């Protein structure tokens, strides 16, 4: 892969866990955090310590259990939040405080009833205060997606001067189009004095289904960290999906970028998060959905059986899936039927296949999917008829 490292910041346990019904107990959080560390994520956002005593304890426990990834705690630009985050992170080998404030006109006016200058002062004070506890301080400009670029650049410049090591540019409402988000990152890269001292980070929400595209646009324009979650879970329509950006970088940007993700663990961690959060993964979800490597139409099945790459751009083994699956339905053809029959021990001649196919298509028309058990019945019935 290329030389430029893209840092993967996972927020499954913070932005992801905020989703109603996704709450995990401490034990589950530690299991997920360890799996994330094993997956190779650079940063684990473990929670929002001021939000509840339970979240504080979870961040503290994760800090004690994680040795290689940076452990990060969220805070608002409020002293009590920052101090609490620092306490929760006290045992972390690599602690990071993530602090910030809304910077869009909307947030300044309707959330804070404030002014741009006052918000800038609060941002700087928060970063300075966080810096008194830890070296690694990430600043988020909430609703940066709808923030005027000139003001956003002023804020970024000021927080870098105050010591911020990472600048998170969230598209909090999932509003931006990829070229707008990319241009925003490019604008900051080109106009913020001292930008070389900090890492620009993407944090994109999926309200218009553009979170992954926006994150990649951010990377193309100079961001070097992507904030994301397993299975793309998160507020409303979710966050950028970790498995998608990891595989996009691995497959389409390997000549430029590298990451630490051990991609063959993506499928198992997706299942772990889905099961522990009781949050099913949609079957057609890219990379980790049940159908991501399943083929059901005759034309595709014939192509995949001849050469997997006719219809697959990723080898399923790369993401920890055993093999592509050929699903038998009424849309399947003879090639798929012969393939599946062979898998259960019947190598059919051309004449036998014609006979079995005639039976198969009758059954398939009655059922959504023909399973091995159905196929065994079809085979014995066909041979009995043929004899
Ligand atoms: O979406 C967002 O703006 C956030 C910040 C709190 C980082 O999650
Ligand atoms: Zn978010």
Coordinates of C-alpha atoms and ligand atoms in Angstrom, one line a residue:
X1 CA 0.0 0.0 0.0
X2 CA 1.0 3.7 -0.3
X3 CA 3.1 5.6 2.2
X4 CA 0.5 8.1 3.5
X5 CA -1.1 6.7 6.7
X6 CA -4.9 7.2 7.1
X7 CA -5.7 7.0 10.8
X8 CA -8.9 5.2 11.7
X9 CA -10.8 6.7 14.6
X10 CA -13.6 4.4 15.7
X11 CA -16.6 5.9 17.5
X12 CA -18.9 2.8 17.7
X13 CA -18.8 3.1 21.5
X14 CA -19.7 6.8 21.6
X15 CA -21.5 8.1 18.5
X16 CA -22.7 4.5 17.7
X17 CA -23.8 3.7 21.2
X18 CA -25.9 6.9 21.4
X19 CA -28.5 5.2 19.2
X20 CA -31.6 4.2 21.2
X21 CA -31.5 0.4 22.0
X22 CA -27.8 0.1 21.3
X23 CA -26.6 0.5 24.9
X24 CA -24.0 -2.0 26.0
X25 CA -23.0 -3.1 29.5
X26 CA -19.4 -2.6 30.7
X27 CA -18.4 -6.2 29.9
X28 CA -19.8 -5.9 26.3
X29 CA -18.0 -2.6 25.9
X30 CA -14.6 -4.1 26.9
X31 CA -15.2 -7.0 24.5
X32 CA -15.9 -4.6 21.6
X33 CA -13.0 -2.3 22.5
X34 CA -10.6 -5.2 22.5
X35 CA -11.9 -6.4 19.2
X36 CA -11.4 -2.9 17.8
X37 CA -7.9 -2.8 19.1
X38 CA -7.3 -6.3 17.5
X39 CA -8.8 -4.9 14.2
X40 CA -6.1 -2.2 14.3
X41 CA -8.0 1.0 14.8
X42 CA -5.8 3.9 15.8
X43 CA -8.2 5.6 18.1
X44 CA -11.2 4.2 20.1
X45 CA -13.6 6.9 21.2
X46 CA -14.8 5.1 24.3
X47 CA -17.6 7.4 25.5
X48 CA -18.7 10.8 26.8
X49 CA -17.6 10.6 30.5
X50 CA -19.6 13.5 31.8
X51 CA -22.8 12.1 30.4
X52 CA -23.4 9.5 33.1
X53 CA -21.5 7.7 35.8
X54 CA -21.9 4.5 33.7
X55 CA -20.2 6.2 30.8
X56 CA -17.4 7.5 33.0
X57 CA -16.8 4.0 34.4
X58 CA -16.8 2.5 30.9
X59 CA -14.2 5.0 29.6
X60 CA -12.1 4.3 32.7
X61 CA -12.4 0.5 32.2
X62 CA -11.5 0.7 28.5
X63 CA -8.6 2.9 29.3
X64 CA -7.3 0.2 31.7
X65 CA -7.7 -2.6 29.2
X66 CA -6.4 -1.0 25.9
X67 CA -2.7 -0.8 25.4
X68 CA -2.0 0.0 21.7
X69 CA -4.9 2.1 20.4
X70 CA -5.4 5.7 21.6
X71 CA -8.4 5.9 24.0
X72 CA -10.5 9.0 23.5
X73 CA -13.2 10.7 25.7
X74 CA -15.7 13.2 24.4
X75 CA -16.4 16.5 26.1
X76 CA -18.1 19.8 25.4
X77 CA -16.2 23.1 25.7
X78 CA -17.0 23.1 29.4
X79 CA -14.4 22.8 32.1
X80 CA -16.3 20.2 34.1
X81 CA -16.7 18.0 31.1
X82 CA -13.0 18.3 30.2
X83 CA -11.9 17.6 33.8
X84 CA -14.2 14.5 34.0
X85 CA -12.9 13.2 30.6
X86 CA -9.3 13.6 31.8
X87 CA -10.1 11.7 35.1
X88 CA -11.8 8.9 33.1
X89 CA -8.8 8.6 30.8
X90 CA -6.2 8.7 33.6
X91 CA -5.2 5.0 33.2
X92 CA -5.0 5.2 29.4
X93 CA -1.6 4.3 27.8
X94 CA -2.5 6.9 25.1
X95 CA -5.2 9.3 26.2
X96 CA -6.9 11.8 24.0
X97 CA -9.5 14.4 25.0
X98 CA -12.0 15.3 22.2
X99 CA -13.5 18.6 22.9
X100 CA -15.4 21.1 20.8
X101 CA -18.3 23.4 20.2
X102 CA -20.8 24.2 17.4
X103 CA -19.5 26.7 14.9
X104 CA -22.3 27.0 12.3
X105 CA -24.5 30.1 12.3
X106 CA -27.4 27.9 13.2
X107 CA -25.7 26.5 16.3
X108 CA -24.2 29.8 17.4
X109 CA -27.5 31.5 17.2
X110 CA -30.0 28.9 18.2
X111 CA -28.0 26.5 20.4
X112 CA -25.8 29.0 22.2
X113 CA -27.4 32.4 21.6
X114 CA -23.9 33.7 21.2
X115 CA -21.6 35.3 18.7
X116 CA -18.7 34.0 16.5
X117 CA -16.1 35.8 18.6
X118 CA -17.4 34.3 21.9
X119 CA -17.6 30.8 20.5
X120 CA -14.0 31.2 19.2
X121 CA -12.9 32.2 22.7
X122 CA -14.7 29.2 24.3
X123 CA -13.0 26.9 21.8
X124 CA -9.6 28.2 22.6
X125 CA -10.1 28.1 26.3
X126 CA -11.4 24.5 26.1
X127 CA -8.3 23.3 24.1
X128 CA -6.0 25.1 26.5
X129 CA -7.7 23.5 29.5
X130 CA -7.7 20.0 27.9
X131 CA -4.0 20.5 27.1
X132 CA -3.3 21.0 30.9
X133 CA -4.3 17.3 31.3
X134 CA -3.1 15.5 28.1
X135 CA -0.8 16.2 25.2
X136 CA -3.2 14.8 22.6
X137 CA -6.2 17.1 22.2
X138 CA -8.7 16.8 19.3
X139 CA -11.0 19.7 18.6
X140 CA -14.4 19.3 16.9
X141 CA -16.2 22.1 15.2
X142 CA -19.7 20.8 15.4
X143 CA -21.8 21.3 12.3
X144 CA -18.7 22.3 10.4
X145 CA -20.5 21.0 7.3
X146 CA -22.8 24.0 7.5
X147 CA -20.2 26.4 8.9
X148 CA -18.8 29.3 6.8
X149 CA -15.3 28.3 5.6
X150 CA -13.7 31.6 6.5
X151 CA -14.9 31.5 10.1
X152 CA -14.1 27.8 10.3
X153 CA -10.5 28.5 9.3
X154 CA -10.3 31.2 12.0
X155 CA -11.4 28.7 14.6
X156 CA -9.1 26.0 13.3
X157 CA -6.1 28.4 13.4
X158 CA -6.9 29.6 16.9
X159 CA -7.3 26.0 18.3
X160 CA -4.1 24.8 16.7
X161 CA -2.2 27.8 18.3
X162 CA -3.8 26.7 21.6
X163 CA -2.4 23.2 21.1
X164 CA -5.0 21.1 19.3
X165 CA -3.3 18.1 17.6
X166 CA -6.3 16.9 15.6
X167 CA -9.0 19.0 13.9
X168 CA -12.3 17.2 13.5
X169 CA -14.5 18.7 10.8
X170 CA -17.9 17.1 11.4
X171 CA -20.7 17.1 8.8
X172 CA -22.9 16.7 11.8
X173 CA -26.2 16.8 9.9
X174 CA -25.0 14.8 6.8
X175 CA -25.7 17.9 4.7
X176 CA -22.7 18.2 2.4
X177 CA -22.2 16.9 -1.0
X178 CA -18.9 15.1 -1.6
X179 CA -17.4 18.0 -3.7
X180 CA -18.5 20.6 -1.0
X181 CA -17.0 18.5 1.8
X182 CA -13.8 17.9 -0.1
X183 CA -13.6 21.7 -0.9
X184 CA -14.0 22.5 2.7
X185 CA -11.1 20.3 3.7
X186 CA -9.0 21.7 0.9
X187 CA -9.8 25.2 2.0
X188 CA -8.7 24.5 5.6
X189 CA -5.6 22.7 4.3
X190 CA -4.7 25.8 2.2
X191 CA -5.8 28.6 4.4
X192 CA -5.2 27.7 8.1
X193 CA -1.8 28.9 9.4
X194 CA -0.1 26.1 11.3
X195 CA -2.2 23.4 9.7
X196 CA 0.9 21.2 9.3
X197 CA 1.0 20.8 13.1
X198 CA -2.4 19.1 13.2
X199 CA -4.2 16.2 11.5
X200 CA -7.4 17.1 9.7
X201 CA -10.2 14.5 10.5
X202 CA -13.4 13.7 8.8
X203 CA -16.6 12.9 10.8
X204 CA -19.5 12.4 8.4
X205 CA -23.1 11.5 9.1
X206 CA -25.2 9.6 6.6
X207 CA -28.5 11.6 6.4
X208 CA -28.2 11.7 2.6
X209 CA -26.4 8.4 2.3
X210 CA -23.1 10.3 1.5
X211 CA -21.1 9.7 4.7
X212 CA -18.6 7.3 3.0
X213 CA -18.3 9.4 -0.2
X214 CA -17.8 12.5 1.9
X215 CA -15.1 10.9 4.1
X216 CA -13.2 9.8 1.0
X217 CA -13.6 13.3 -0.5
X218 CA -12.0 14.6 2.7
X219 CA -9.1 12.2 2.3
X220 CA -8.6 13.2 -1.3
X221 CA -8.3 16.8 -0.1
X222 CA -5.9 16.4 2.8
X223 CA -7.7 14.8 5.7
X224 CA -5.6 12.1 7.3
X225 CA -8.0 10.7 9.9
X226 CA -11.5 9.2 9.3
X227 CA -14.0 8.9 12.1
X228 CA -16.4 6.0 11.6
X229 CA -18.3 3.2 13.2
X230 CA -18.7 -0.6 12.7
X231 CA -21.7 -1.2 10.4
X232 CA -22.1 2.6 10.1
X233 CA -24.2 2.8 13.2
X234 CA -24.8 6.1 14.8
X235 CA -27.2 9.0 15.3
X236 CA -30.2 9.0 12.9
X237 CA -29.0 7.5 9.6
X238 CA -25.6 6.7 11.1
X239 CA -22.0 7.5 10.7
X240 CA -19.4 6.6 8.0
X241 CA -19.0 2.9 8.0
X242 CA -15.5 1.7 9.0
X243 CA -15.6 -1.4 6.8
X244 CA -16.5 0.6 3.7
X245 CA -13.7 3.2 4.1
X246 CA -11.1 0.6 5.0
X247 CA -11.9 -1.5 1.9
X248 CA -12.1 1.6 -0.4
X249 CA -8.6 2.6 0.7
X250 CA -7.3 -1.0 0.4
X251 CA -8.8 -1.5 -3.0
X252 CA -8.9 1.9 -4.7
X253 CA -6.2 4.0 -3.1
X254 CA -3.6 1.4 -2.2
X255 CA -1.1 3.3 -4.4
X256 CA -1.4 6.3 -2.2
X257 CA -2.6 5.4 1.3
X258 CA -2.2 2.8 3.9
X259 CA -4.1 1.9 7.1
X260 CA -3.7 -0.5 10.0
X261 CA -7.0 -2.3 9.6
X262 CA -6.7 -6.1 9.6
X263 CA -9.5 -6.5 7.0
X264 CA -10.1 -10.3 7.6
X265 CA -11.6 -9.4 11.0
X266 CA -14.2 -7.1 9.5
X267 CA -16.9 -9.7 9.2
X268 CA -16.6 -11.0 12.7
X269 CA -16.5 -7.6 14.3
X270 CA -19.5 -6.6 12.3
X271 CA -21.4 -9.6 13.7
X272 CA -20.1 -8.9 17.3
X273 CA -21.4 -5.3 17.2
X274 CA -24.6 -6.3 15.5
X275 CA -25.4 -9.0 18.0
X276 CA -24.3 -7.2 21.2
X277 CA -26.2 -4.0 20.2
X278 CA -29.2 -6.0 18.8
X279 CA -28.9 -4.0 15.7
X280 CA -29.3 -6.1 12.5
X281 CA -27.1 -5.4 9.5
X282 CA -29.1 -4.8 6.4
X283 CA -28.6 -7.8 4.0
X284 CA -27.4 -5.6 1.2
X285 CA -24.9 -3.6 3.3
X286 CA -21.6 -3.1 1.5
X287 CA -18.8 -5.4 2.7
X288 CA -20.5 -7.0 5.7
X289 CA -24.1 -7.6 4.7
X290 CA -25.3 -11.2 4.3
X291 CA -25.7 -10.7 0.6
X292 CA -22.5 -8.8 0.0
X293 CA -21.0 -11.9 -1.6
X294 CA -24.1 -13.8 -2.6
X295 CA -25.3 -14.3 -6.2
X296 CA -28.8 -15.2 -7.1
X297 CA -29.5 -14.4 -10.7
X298 CA -28.6 -17.0 -13.4
X299 CA -26.4 -14.7 -15.4
X300 CA -24.4 -13.6 -12.4
X301 CA -24.1 -17.1 -11.0
X302 CA -22.8 -18.5 -14.3
X303 CA -20.3 -15.7 -14.4
X304 CA -19.1 -16.2 -10.9
X305 CA -18.8 -19.9 -11.3
X306 CA -16.6 -19.4 -14.4
X307 CA -14.5 -16.7 -12.6
X308 CA -15.4 -15.1 -9.3
X309 CA -14.0 -11.7 -10.5
X310 CA -16.7 -11.5 -13.2
X311 CA -19.0 -10.1 -10.5
X312 CA -16.9 -9.6 -7.3
X313 CA -14.3 -6.8 -6.8
X314 CA -13.3 -8.1 -3.3
X315 CA -12.2 -11.6 -2.4
X316 CA -14.6 -12.5 0.4
X317 CA -11.7 -14.1 2.3
X318 CA -10.2 -10.6 2.6
X319 CA -13.0 -9.5 4.9
X320 CA -13.3 -12.8 6.7
X321 CA -16.1 -14.4 4.7
X322 CA -15.5 -18.1 3.9
X323 CA -16.6 -18.0 0.3
X324 CA -19.0 -16.4 -2.2
X325 CA -22.4 -18.0 -2.1
X326 CA -24.6 -19.2 -4.9
X327 CA -28.2 -18.8 -3.9
X328 CA -30.7 -21.1 -5.6
X329 CA -33.9 -19.3 -6.6
X330 CA -36.3 -19.3 -9.5
X331 CA -33.8 -16.9 -11.2
X332 CA -31.0 -19.5 -11.1
X333 CA -29.9 -21.4 -14.1
X334 CA -28.4 -24.8 -14.8
X335 CA -24.8 -23.7 -13.9
X336 CA -25.8 -22.7 -10.4
X337 CA -27.8 -25.9 -9.9
X338 CA -25.0 -28.1 -11.1
X339 CA -22.6 -26.2 -8.8
X340 CA -24.7 -26.6 -5.7
X341 CA -25.5 -30.2 -6.5
X342 CA -21.8 -30.9 -6.8
X343 CA -21.2 -29.2 -3.4
X344 CA -23.5 -31.8 -1.8
X345 CA -21.9 -34.7 -3.6
X346 CA -23.7 -35.1 -6.9
X347 CA -21.7 -34.5 -10.1
X348 CA -24.5 -34.4 -12.6
X349 CA -24.2 -35.3 -16.3
X350 CA -25.8 -33.0 -18.9
X351 CA -28.8 -35.3 -19.2
X352 CA -29.2 -35.7 -15.5
X353 CA -29.0 -31.9 -15.0
X354 CA -31.9 -31.4 -17.5
X355 CA -34.1 -33.8 -15.5
X356 CA -33.2 -32.2 -12.1
X357 CA -33.6 -28.7 -13.5
X358 CA -37.2 -29.4 -14.6
X359 CA -38.0 -30.5 -11.0
X360 CA -36.0 -27.7 -9.4
X361 CA -37.7 -24.9 -11.3
X362 CA -41.1 -26.1 -10.1
X363 CA -40.0 -26.1 -6.5
X364 CA -38.2 -22.8 -6.9
X365 CA -41.3 -21.1 -8.3
X366 CA -43.1 -22.0 -5.0
X367 CA -40.3 -21.0 -2.7
X368 CA -38.2 -17.8 -2.1
X369 CA -35.0 -19.9 -1.8
X370 CA -34.1 -23.5 -2.5
X371 CA -31.9 -24.9 0.4
X372 CA -29.7 -27.9 0.4
X373 CA -32.4 -29.9 2.2
X374 CA -34.8 -29.0 -0.7
X375 CA -32.2 -29.8 -3.3
X376 CA -31.6 -33.3 -1.7
X377 CA -35.3 -34.0 -2.0
X378 CA -35.3 -32.7 -5.7
X379 CA -32.4 -34.9 -6.5
X380 CA -33.8 -38.1 -5.1
X381 CA -37.2 -37.4 -6.6
X382 CA -35.6 -36.7 -10.0
X383 CA -33.5 -39.8 -10.0
X384 CA -36.4 -42.0 -8.8
X385 CA -38.6 -40.6 -11.7
X386 CA -35.8 -41.0 -14.2
X387 CA -35.2 -44.7 -13.3
Ligands
LIG1 O1 -21.5 14.6 14.7 C1 -20.8 15.4 15.4 O2 -20.7 16.6 15.2 C2 -20.2 14.8 16.6 C3 -19.3 15.6 17.4 C4 -19.7 15.6 18.9 C5 -17.9 15.1 17.3 O3 -20.5 13.6 16.9
LIG2 ZN1 -21.3 12.5 15.1

